[in-house]
Short mmCIF file of C-alpha atoms in Angstrom, two decimals:
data_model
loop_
_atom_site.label_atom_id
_atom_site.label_comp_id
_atom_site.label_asym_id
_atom_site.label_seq_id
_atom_site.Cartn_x
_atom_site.Cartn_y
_atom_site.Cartn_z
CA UNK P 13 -166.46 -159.92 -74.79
CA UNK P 14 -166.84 -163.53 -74.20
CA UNK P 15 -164.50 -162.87 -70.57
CA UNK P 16 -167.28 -160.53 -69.54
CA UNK P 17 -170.05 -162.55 -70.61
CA UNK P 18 -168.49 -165.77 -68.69
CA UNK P 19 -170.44 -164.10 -65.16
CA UNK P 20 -173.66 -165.90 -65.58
CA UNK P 21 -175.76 -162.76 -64.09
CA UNK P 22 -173.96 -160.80 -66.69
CA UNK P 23 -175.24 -163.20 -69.56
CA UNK P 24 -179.01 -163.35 -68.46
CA UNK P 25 -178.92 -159.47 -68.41
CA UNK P 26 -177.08 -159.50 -71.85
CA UNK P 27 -179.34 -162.23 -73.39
CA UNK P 28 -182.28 -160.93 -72.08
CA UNK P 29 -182.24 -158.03 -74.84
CA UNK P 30 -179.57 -159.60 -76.99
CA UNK P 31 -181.73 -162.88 -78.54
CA UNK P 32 -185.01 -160.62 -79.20
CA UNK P 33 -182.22 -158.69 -81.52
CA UNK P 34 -180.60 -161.37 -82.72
CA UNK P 35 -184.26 -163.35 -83.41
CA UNK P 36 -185.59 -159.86 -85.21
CA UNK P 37 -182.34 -159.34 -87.74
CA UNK P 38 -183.05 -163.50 -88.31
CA UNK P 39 -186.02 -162.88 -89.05
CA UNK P 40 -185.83 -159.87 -91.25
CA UNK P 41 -182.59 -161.27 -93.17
CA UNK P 42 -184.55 -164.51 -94.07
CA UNK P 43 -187.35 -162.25 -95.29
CA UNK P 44 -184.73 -160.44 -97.60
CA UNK P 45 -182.66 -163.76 -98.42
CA UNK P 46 -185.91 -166.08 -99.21
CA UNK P 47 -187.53 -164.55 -101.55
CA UNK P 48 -184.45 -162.79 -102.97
CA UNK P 49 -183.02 -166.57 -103.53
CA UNK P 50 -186.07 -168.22 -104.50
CA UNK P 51 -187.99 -165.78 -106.46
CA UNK P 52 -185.27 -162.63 -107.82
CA UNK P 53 -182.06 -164.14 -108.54
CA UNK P 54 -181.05 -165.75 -111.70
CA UNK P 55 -181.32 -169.70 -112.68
CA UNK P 56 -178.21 -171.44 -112.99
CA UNK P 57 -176.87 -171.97 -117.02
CA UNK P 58 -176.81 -175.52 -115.96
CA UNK P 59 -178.74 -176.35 -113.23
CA UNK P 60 -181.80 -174.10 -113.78
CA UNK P 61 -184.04 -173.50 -111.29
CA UNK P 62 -182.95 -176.08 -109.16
CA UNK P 63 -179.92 -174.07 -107.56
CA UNK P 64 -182.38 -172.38 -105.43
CA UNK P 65 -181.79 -175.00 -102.91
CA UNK P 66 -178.54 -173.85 -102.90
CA UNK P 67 -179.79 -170.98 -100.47
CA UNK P 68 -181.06 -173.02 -97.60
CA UNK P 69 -178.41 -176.45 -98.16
CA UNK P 70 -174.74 -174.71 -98.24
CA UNK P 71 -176.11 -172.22 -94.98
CA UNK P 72 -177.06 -174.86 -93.30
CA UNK P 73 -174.21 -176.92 -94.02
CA UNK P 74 -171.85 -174.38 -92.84
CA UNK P 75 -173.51 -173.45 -90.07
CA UNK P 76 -173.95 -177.37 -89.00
CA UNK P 77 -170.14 -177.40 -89.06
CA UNK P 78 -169.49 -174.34 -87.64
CA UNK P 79 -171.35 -174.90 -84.48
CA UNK P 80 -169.90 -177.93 -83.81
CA UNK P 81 -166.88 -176.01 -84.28
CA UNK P 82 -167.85 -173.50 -81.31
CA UNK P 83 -169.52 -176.90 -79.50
CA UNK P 84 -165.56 -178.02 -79.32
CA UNK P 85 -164.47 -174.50 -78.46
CA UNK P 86 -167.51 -174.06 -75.76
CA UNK P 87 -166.09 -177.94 -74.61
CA UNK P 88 -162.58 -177.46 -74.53
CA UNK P 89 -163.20 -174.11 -72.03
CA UNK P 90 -165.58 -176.57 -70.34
CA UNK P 91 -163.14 -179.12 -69.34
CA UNK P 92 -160.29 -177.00 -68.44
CA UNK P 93 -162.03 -173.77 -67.19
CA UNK P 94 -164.42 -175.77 -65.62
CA UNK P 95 -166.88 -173.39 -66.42
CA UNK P 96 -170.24 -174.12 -65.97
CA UNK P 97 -171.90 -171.66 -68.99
CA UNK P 98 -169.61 -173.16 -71.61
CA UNK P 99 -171.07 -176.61 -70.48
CA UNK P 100 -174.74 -174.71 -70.67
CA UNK P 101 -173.28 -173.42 -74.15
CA UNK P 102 -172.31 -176.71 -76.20
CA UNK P 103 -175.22 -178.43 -74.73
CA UNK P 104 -177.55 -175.81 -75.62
CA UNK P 105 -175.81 -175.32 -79.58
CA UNK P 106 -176.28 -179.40 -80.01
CA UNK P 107 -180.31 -179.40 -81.32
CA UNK P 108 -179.48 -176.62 -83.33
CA UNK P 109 -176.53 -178.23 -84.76
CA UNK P 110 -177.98 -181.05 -85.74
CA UNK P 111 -181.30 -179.96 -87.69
CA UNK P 112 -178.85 -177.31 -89.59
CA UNK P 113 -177.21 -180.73 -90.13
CA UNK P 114 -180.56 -182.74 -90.75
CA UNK P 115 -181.61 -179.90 -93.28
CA UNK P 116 -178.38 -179.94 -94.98
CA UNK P 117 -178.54 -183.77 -95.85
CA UNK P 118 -182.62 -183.12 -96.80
CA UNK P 119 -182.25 -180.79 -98.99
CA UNK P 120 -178.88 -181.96 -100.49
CA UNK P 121 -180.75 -184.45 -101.23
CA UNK P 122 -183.99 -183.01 -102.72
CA UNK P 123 -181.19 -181.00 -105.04
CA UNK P 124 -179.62 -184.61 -105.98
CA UNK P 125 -183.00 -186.08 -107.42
CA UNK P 126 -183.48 -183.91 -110.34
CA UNK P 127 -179.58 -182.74 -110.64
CA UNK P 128 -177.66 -185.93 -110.20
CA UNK P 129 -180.27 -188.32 -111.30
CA UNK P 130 -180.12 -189.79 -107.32
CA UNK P 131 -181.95 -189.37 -103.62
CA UNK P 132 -178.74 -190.30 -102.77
CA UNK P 133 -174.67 -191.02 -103.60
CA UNK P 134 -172.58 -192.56 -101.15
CA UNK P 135 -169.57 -190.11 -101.84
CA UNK P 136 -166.73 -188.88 -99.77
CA UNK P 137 -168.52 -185.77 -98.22
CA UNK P 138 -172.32 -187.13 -98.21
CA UNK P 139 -170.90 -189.78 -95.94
CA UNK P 140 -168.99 -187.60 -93.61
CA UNK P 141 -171.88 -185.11 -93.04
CA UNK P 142 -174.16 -187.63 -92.15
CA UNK P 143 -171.68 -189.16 -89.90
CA UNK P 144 -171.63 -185.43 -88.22
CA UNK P 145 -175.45 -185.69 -87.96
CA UNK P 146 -175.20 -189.19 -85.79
CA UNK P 147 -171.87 -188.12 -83.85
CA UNK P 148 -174.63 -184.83 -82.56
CA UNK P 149 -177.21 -187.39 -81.93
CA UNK P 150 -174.66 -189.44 -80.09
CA UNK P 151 -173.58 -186.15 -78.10
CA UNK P 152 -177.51 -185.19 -77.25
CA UNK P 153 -178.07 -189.08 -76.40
CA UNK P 154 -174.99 -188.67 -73.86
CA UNK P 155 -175.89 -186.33 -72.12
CA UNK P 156 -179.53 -186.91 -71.60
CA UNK P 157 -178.85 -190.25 -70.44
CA UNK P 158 -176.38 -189.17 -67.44
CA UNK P 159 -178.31 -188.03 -64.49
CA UNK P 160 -175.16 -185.99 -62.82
CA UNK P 161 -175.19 -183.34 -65.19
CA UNK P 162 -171.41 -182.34 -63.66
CA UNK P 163 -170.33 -185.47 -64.72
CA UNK P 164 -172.62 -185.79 -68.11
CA UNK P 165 -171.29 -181.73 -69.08
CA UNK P 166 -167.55 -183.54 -68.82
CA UNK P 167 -167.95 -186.85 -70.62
CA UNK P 168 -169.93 -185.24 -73.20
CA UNK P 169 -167.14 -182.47 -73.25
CA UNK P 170 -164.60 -185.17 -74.01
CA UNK P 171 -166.91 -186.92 -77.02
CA UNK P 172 -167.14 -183.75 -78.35
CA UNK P 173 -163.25 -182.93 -78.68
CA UNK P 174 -162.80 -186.41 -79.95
CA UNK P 175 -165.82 -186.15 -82.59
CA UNK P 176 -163.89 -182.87 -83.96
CA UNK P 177 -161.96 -185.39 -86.38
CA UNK P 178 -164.83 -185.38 -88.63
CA UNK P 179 -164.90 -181.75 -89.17
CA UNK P 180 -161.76 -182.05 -91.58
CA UNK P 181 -162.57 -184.97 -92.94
CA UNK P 182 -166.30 -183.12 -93.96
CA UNK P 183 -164.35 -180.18 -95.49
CA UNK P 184 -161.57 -181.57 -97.50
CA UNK P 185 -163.41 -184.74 -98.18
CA UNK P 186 -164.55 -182.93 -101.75
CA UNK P 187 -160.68 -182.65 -102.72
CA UNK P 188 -159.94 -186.03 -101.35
CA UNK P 189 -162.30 -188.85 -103.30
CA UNK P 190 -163.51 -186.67 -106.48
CA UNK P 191 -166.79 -188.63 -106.72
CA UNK P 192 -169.87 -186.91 -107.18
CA UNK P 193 -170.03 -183.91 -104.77
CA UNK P 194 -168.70 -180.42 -106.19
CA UNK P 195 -165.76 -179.45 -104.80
CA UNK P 196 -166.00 -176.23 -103.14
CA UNK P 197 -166.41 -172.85 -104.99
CA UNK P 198 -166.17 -169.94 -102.72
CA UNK P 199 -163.66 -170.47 -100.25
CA UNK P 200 -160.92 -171.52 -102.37
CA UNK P 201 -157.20 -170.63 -103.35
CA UNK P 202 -157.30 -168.52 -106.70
CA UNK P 203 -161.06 -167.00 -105.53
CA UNK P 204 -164.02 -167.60 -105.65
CA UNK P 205 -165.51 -169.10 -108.66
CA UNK P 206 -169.54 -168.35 -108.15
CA UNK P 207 -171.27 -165.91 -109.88
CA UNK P 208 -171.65 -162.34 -108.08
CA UNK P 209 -175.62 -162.15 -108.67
CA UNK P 210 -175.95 -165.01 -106.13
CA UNK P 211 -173.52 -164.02 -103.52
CA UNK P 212 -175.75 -161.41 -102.77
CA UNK P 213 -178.71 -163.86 -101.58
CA UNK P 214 -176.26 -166.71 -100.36
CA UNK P 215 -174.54 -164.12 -98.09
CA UNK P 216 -178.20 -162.84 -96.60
CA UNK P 217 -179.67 -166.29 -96.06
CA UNK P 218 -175.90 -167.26 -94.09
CA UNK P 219 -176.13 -164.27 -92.02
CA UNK P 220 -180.30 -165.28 -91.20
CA UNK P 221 -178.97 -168.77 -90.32
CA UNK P 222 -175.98 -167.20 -88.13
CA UNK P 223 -178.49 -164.99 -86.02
CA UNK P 224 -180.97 -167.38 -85.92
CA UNK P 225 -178.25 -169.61 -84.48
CA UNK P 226 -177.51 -167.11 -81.83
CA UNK P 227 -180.60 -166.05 -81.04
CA UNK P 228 -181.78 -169.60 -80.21
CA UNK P 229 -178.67 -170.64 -78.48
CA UNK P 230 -179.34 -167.78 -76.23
CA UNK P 231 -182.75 -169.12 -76.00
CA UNK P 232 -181.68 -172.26 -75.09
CA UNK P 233 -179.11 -171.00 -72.85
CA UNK P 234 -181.52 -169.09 -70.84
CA UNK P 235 -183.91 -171.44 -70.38
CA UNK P 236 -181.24 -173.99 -69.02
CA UNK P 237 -180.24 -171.47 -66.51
CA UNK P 238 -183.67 -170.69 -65.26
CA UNK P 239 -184.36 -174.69 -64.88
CA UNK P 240 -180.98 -175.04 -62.45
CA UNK P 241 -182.56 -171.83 -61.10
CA UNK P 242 -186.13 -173.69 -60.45
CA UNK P 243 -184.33 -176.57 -59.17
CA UNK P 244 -181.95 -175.02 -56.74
CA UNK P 245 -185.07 -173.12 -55.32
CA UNK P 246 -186.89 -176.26 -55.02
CA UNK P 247 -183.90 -177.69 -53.38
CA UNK P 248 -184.05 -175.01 -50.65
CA UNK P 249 -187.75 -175.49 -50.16
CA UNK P 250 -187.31 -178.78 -49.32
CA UNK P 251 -184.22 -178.11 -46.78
CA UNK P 252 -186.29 -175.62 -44.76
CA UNK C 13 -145.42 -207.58 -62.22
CA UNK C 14 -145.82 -204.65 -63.85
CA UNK C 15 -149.21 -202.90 -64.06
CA UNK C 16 -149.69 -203.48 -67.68
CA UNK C 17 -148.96 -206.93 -67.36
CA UNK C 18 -151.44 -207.82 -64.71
CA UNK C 19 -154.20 -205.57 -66.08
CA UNK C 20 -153.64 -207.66 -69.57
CA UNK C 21 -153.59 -211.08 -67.73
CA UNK C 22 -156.64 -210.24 -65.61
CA UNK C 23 -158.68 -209.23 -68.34
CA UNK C 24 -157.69 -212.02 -70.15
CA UNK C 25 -158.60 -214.62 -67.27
CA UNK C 26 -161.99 -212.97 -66.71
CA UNK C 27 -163.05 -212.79 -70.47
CA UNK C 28 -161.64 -216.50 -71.09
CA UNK C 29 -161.98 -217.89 -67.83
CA UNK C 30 -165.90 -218.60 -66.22
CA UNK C 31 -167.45 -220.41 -69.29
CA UNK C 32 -165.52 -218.49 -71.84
CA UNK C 33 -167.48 -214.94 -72.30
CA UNK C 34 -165.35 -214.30 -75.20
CA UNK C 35 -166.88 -217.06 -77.56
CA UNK C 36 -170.03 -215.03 -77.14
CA UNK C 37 -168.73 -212.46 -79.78
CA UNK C 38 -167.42 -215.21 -82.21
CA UNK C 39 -171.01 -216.97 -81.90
CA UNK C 40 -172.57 -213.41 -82.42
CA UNK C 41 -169.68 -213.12 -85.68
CA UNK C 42 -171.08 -216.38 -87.46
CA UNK C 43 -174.51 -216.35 -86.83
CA UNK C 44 -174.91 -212.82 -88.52
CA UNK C 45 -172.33 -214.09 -91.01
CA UNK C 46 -174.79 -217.33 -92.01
CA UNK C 47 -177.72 -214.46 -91.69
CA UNK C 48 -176.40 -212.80 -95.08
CA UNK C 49 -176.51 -215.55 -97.84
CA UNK C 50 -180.21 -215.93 -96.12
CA UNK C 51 -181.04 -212.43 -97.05
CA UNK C 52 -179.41 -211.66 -100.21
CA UNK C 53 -180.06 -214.86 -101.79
CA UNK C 54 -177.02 -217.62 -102.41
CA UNK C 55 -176.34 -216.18 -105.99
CA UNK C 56 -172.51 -216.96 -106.09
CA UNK C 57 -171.67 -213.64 -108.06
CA UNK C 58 -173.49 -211.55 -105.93
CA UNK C 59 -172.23 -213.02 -102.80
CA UNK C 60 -168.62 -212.40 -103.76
CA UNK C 61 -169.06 -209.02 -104.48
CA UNK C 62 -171.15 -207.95 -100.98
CA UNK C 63 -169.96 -210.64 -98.77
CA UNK C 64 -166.35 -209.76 -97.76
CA UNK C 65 -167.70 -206.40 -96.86
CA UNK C 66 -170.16 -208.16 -95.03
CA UNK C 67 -167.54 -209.88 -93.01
CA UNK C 68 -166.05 -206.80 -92.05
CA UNK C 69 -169.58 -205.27 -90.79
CA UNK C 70 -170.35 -208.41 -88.75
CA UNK C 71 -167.05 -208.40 -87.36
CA UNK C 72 -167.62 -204.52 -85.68
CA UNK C 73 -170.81 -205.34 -84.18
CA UNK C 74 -169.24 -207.98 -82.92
CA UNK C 75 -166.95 -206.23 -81.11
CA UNK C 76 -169.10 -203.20 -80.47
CA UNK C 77 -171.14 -205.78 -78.48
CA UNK C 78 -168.70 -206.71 -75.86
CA UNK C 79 -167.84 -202.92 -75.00
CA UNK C 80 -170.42 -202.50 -73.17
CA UNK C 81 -169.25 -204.38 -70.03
CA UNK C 82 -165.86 -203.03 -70.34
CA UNK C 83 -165.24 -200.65 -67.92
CA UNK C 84 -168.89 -200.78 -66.59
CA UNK C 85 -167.80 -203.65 -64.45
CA UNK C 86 -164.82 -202.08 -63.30
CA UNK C 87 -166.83 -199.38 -62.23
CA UNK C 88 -169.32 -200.97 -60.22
CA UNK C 89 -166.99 -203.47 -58.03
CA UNK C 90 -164.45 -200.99 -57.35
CA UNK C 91 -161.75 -202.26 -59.35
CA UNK C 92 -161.67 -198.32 -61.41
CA UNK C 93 -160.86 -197.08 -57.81
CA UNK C 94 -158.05 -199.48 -57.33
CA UNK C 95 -157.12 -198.42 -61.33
CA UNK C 96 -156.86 -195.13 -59.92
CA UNK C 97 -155.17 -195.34 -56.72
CA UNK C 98 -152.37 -197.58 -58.59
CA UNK C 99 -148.83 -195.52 -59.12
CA UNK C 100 -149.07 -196.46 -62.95
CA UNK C 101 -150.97 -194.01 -65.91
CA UNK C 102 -154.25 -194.95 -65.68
CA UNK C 103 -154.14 -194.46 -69.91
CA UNK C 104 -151.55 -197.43 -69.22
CA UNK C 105 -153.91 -199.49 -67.89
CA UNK C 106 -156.74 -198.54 -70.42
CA UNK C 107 -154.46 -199.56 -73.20
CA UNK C 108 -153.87 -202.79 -71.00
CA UNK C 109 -157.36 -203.48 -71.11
CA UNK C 110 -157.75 -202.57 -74.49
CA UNK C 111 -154.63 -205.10 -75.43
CA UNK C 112 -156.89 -207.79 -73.45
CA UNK C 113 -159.44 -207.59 -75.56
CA UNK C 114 -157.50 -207.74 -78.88
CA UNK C 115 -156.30 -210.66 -77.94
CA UNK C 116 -159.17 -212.32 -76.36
CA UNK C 117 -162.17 -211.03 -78.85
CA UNK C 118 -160.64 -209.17 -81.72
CA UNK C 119 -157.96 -212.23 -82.65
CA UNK C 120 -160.23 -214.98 -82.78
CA UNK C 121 -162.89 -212.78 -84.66
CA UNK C 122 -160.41 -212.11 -87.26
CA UNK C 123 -159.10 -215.74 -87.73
CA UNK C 124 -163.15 -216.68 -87.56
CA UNK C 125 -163.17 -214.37 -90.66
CA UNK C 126 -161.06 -216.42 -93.00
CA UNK C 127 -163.95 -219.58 -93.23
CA UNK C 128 -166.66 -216.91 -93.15
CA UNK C 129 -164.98 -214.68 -96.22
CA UNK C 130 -164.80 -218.45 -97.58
CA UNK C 131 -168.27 -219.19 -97.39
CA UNK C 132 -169.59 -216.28 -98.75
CA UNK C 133 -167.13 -216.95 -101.85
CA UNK C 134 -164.26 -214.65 -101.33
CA UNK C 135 -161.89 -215.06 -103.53
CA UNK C 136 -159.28 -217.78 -101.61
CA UNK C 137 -156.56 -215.72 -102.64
CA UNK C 138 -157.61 -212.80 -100.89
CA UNK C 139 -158.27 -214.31 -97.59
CA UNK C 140 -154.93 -213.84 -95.95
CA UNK C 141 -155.24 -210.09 -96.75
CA UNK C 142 -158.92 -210.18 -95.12
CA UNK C 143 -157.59 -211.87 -91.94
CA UNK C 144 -154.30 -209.05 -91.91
CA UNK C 145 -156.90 -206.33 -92.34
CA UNK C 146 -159.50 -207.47 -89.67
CA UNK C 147 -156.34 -207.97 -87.25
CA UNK C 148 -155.55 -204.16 -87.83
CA UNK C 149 -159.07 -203.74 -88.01
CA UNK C 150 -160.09 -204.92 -84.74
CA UNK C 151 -157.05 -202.64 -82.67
CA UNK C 152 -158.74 -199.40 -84.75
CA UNK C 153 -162.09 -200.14 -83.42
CA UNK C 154 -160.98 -201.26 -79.62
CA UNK C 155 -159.38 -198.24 -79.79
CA UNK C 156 -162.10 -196.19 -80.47
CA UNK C 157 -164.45 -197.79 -78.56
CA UNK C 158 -162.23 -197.35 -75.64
CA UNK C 159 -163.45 -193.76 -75.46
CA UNK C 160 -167.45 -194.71 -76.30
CA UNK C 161 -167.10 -197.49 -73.50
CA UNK C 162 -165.19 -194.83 -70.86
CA UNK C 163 -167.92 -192.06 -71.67
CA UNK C 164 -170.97 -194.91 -71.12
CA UNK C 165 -169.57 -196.33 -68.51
CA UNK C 166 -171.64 -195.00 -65.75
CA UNK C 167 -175.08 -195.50 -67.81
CA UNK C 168 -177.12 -198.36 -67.23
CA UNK C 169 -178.47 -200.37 -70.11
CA UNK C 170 -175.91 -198.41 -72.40
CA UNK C 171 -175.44 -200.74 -75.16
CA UNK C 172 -177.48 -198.48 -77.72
CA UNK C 173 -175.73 -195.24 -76.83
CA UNK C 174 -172.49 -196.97 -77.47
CA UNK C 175 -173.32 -198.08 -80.71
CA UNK C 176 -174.72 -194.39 -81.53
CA UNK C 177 -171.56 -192.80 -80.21
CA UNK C 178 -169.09 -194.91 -81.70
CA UNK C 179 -170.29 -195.97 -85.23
CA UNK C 180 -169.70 -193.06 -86.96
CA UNK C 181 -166.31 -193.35 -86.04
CA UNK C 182 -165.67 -196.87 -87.45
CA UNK C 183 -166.54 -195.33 -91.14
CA UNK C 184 -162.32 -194.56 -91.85
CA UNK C 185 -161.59 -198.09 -90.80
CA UNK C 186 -164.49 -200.10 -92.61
CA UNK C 187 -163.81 -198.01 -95.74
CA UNK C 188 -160.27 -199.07 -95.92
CA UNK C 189 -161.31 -202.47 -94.66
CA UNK C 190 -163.80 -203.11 -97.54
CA UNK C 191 -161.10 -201.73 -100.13
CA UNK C 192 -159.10 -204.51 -99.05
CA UNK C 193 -161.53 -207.38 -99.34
CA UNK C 194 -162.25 -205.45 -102.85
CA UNK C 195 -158.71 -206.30 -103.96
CA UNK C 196 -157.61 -203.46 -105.17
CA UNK C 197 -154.95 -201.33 -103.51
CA UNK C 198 -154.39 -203.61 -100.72
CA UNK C 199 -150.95 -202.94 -99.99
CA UNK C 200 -151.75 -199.62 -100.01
CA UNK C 201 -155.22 -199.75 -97.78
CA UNK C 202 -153.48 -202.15 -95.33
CA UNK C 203 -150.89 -199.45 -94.76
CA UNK C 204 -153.70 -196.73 -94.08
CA UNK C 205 -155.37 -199.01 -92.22
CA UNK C 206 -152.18 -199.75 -89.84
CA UNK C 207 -152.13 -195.77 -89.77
CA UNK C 208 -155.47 -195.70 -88.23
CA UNK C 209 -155.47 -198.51 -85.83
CA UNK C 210 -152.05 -197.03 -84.92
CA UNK C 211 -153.51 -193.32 -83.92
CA UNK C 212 -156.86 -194.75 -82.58
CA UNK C 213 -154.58 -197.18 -79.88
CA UNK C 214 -152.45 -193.82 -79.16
CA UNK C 215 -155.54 -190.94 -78.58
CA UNK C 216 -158.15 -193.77 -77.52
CA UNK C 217 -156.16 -194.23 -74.21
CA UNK C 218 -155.79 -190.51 -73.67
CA UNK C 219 -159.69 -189.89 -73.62
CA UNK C 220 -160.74 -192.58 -72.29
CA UNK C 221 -158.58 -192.38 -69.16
CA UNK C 222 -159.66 -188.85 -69.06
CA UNK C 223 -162.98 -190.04 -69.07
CA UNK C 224 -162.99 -192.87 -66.26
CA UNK C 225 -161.24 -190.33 -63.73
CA UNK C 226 -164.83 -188.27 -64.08
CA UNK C 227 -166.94 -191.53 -63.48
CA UNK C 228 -165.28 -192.70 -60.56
CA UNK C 229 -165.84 -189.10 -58.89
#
């Protein structure tokens, strides 16, 4: 799959269909997922109506890691491959990356007010998820501020692999300094420990967040490859 | 001669040698030391508590401020070219560099820290510990910004994008820093803290090298 969609010609005509569907089923799982979080599922025995921001924070925070996860994989092919839509790839995932990361930390931290008594804790994984958030900023910074965007796609490429630390660090911080941050309840050894009747919404609002994710990474994508397209045309004009 | 040895005693001539560019850093180190009592007040409790920490904040920006130039320099007169044509591992020479500036910024800025963790009424006893810390301290933090300064190195005015690039990546080493000047655990954060500096000097090189080939394309 990702072999064949390596061609760039075979990506634009795969994209050009593909992010519509992928923006649609977004779109029509957050319709199912918001309201079925925030309205029809049932308060916490503990937290109470405040573990609707549950819905929106632990997608996003996921999702923040996991694309920097495929932003190292996308990278890594990058540098070795030399392939210029992986390069198109990681930079396109970084925006998205970082406002699932910026929405993570906001509305971790709207939950923290009334749950934990504070805006904000400086615990083991609060820490390393905002140091995620700067290390994308750092990677967008990069490469808009090398002209040679060869040379940019490779440094930034090589910040990238070494910034991959962090992911560990953000998902076993929890386990590591017990301070204030739960430790994680659905992927765990012995199963997981959340109650069914919010799995459902949890799982719905994850999937929106996915295919939103891929739908405007495509997005991105394609408009990245019709700017070198502009530029090499313009480039011609100017020969002739 | 062998290439690591010339690297280290070039780098060490240029940042000593021509009005001594390396007391830049330690000026930078106590003027944003003497900046802290100003700001939080001289109240001797408080000032024991926050300003070892302190110390160890001032100390990285200190350092974070000389990367800049680091291979930037190199870059521009040619020197990375000669780097490259050498027979020796260009990471050899990177670590070189990076041994250079230990010595020449990261030394002196850790000895500097023993009158400033004084003055802002450190407990005396723990001062030795401060100094051993900020000596490991300063190798973690060359070696990482080895890879921020390799990655900048072509970008002009780039002081800003190094800090952004590299600061998340002094947290590990500032938190086991600060649990030193806290007093608690030192052995133990001292010997994490070794850890770190120790992989930072040994993948630091890696990138970084892997870096400068690309900028002198």
């Amino acid at each position: 799959m990702l072999t064949y969609l390596a061609n760039p010609a075979r990506f634009m005509a795969f994209s050009a269909w593909a992010a519509p569907i992928f923006l649609v089923a977004a779109l029509v799982l957050l319709a199912i997922g918001v309201p079925w979080g925030l309205f029809y599922s049932p308060a916490d025995y503990q937290q109470g109506e405040t573990v609707r921001i549950m819905y929106l924070h632990v997608p996003s925070a996921w999702w923040s890691m996991g694309i920097y996860a495929f932003m190292g994989a996308a990278s890594f092919v990058g540098l070795v491959w030399r392939h210029a839509l992986a390069d198109v790839a990681a930079r396109a995932a970084a925006p998205i990356g970082a406002t699932f990361a910026a929405v993570c930390l906001i509305t971790g931290s709207l939950w923290g007010a009334p749950t934990w008594g504070t805006w904000w804790e400086w615990d083991g994984r609060l820490t390393s998820m905002l140091a995620l958030f700067i290390i994308y900023l750092g990677y967008i910074a990069l490469w808009s501020a090398i002209e040679d965007e060869e040379k940019a796609a490779r440094l930034a490429a090589i910040l990238c692999l070494v910034g991959l630390v962090n992911l560990p660090i953000i998902k076993f911080s929890v386990d590591w300094w017990s301070t204030l941050h739960q430790p994680a309840s659905i992927m765990r050894a012995g199963g997981s420990s959340i109650h069914p009747s919010m799995m459902g919404p949890l799982f719905t609002m994850a999937g929106g967040f996915l295919c939103l994710f891929a739908a405007l990474l495509m997005m991105n994508m394609r408009a990245a490859v019709f700017r070198r397209r502009v530029e090499a045309a313009r480039l011609r004009g100017t020969e002739a | 001669m062998s290439a690591f040895a010339a690297t280290f005693r070039r780098d060490l001539a240029l940042m000593w040698g021509g009005g001594g560019g390396a007391l830049a850093p330690l000026g930078f180190f106590l003027g944003a030391t003497m900046l802290v009592p100003l700001a939080m007040g001289p109240e001797r409790n408080l000032l024991a508590a926050a300003g070892p920490p302190l110390v160890w904040i001032a100390a990285a920006l200190a350092v974070l401020a000389t990367l800049e130039r680091l291979f930037q320099a190199d870059l521009e007169d040619g020197s990375l070219d000669h780097m490259l044509l050498s027979p020796a591992p260009l990471e050899m020479i990177v670590l070189a560099k990076g041994a250079a500036l230990w010595v020449a910024v990261g030394m002196p800025l850790a000895l500097a820290s023993a009158p400033a963790a004084i003055a802002l009424q450190a407990p005396p006893e723990l001062v030795p510990a401060i100094v051993l810390s900020l000596l490991l301290g300063m190798a973690a933090f060359i070696g990482i910004g080895l890879v921020g300064a390799a990655v900048t190195a072509g970008v002009k005015r780039g002081g800003v994008l190094i800090a952004l690039i590299v600061l998340p990546f002094f947290a590990p080493p500032i938190i086991f820093g600060s649990a030193v000047a806290g007093g608690e655990h030192v052995g133990a954060a001292l010997s994490v803290l070794a850890g770190f500096a120790l992989a930072a000097l040994a993948l630091g090189p890696v990138a970084a090298a892997a870096a400068l080939r690309l900028q002198a394309e």
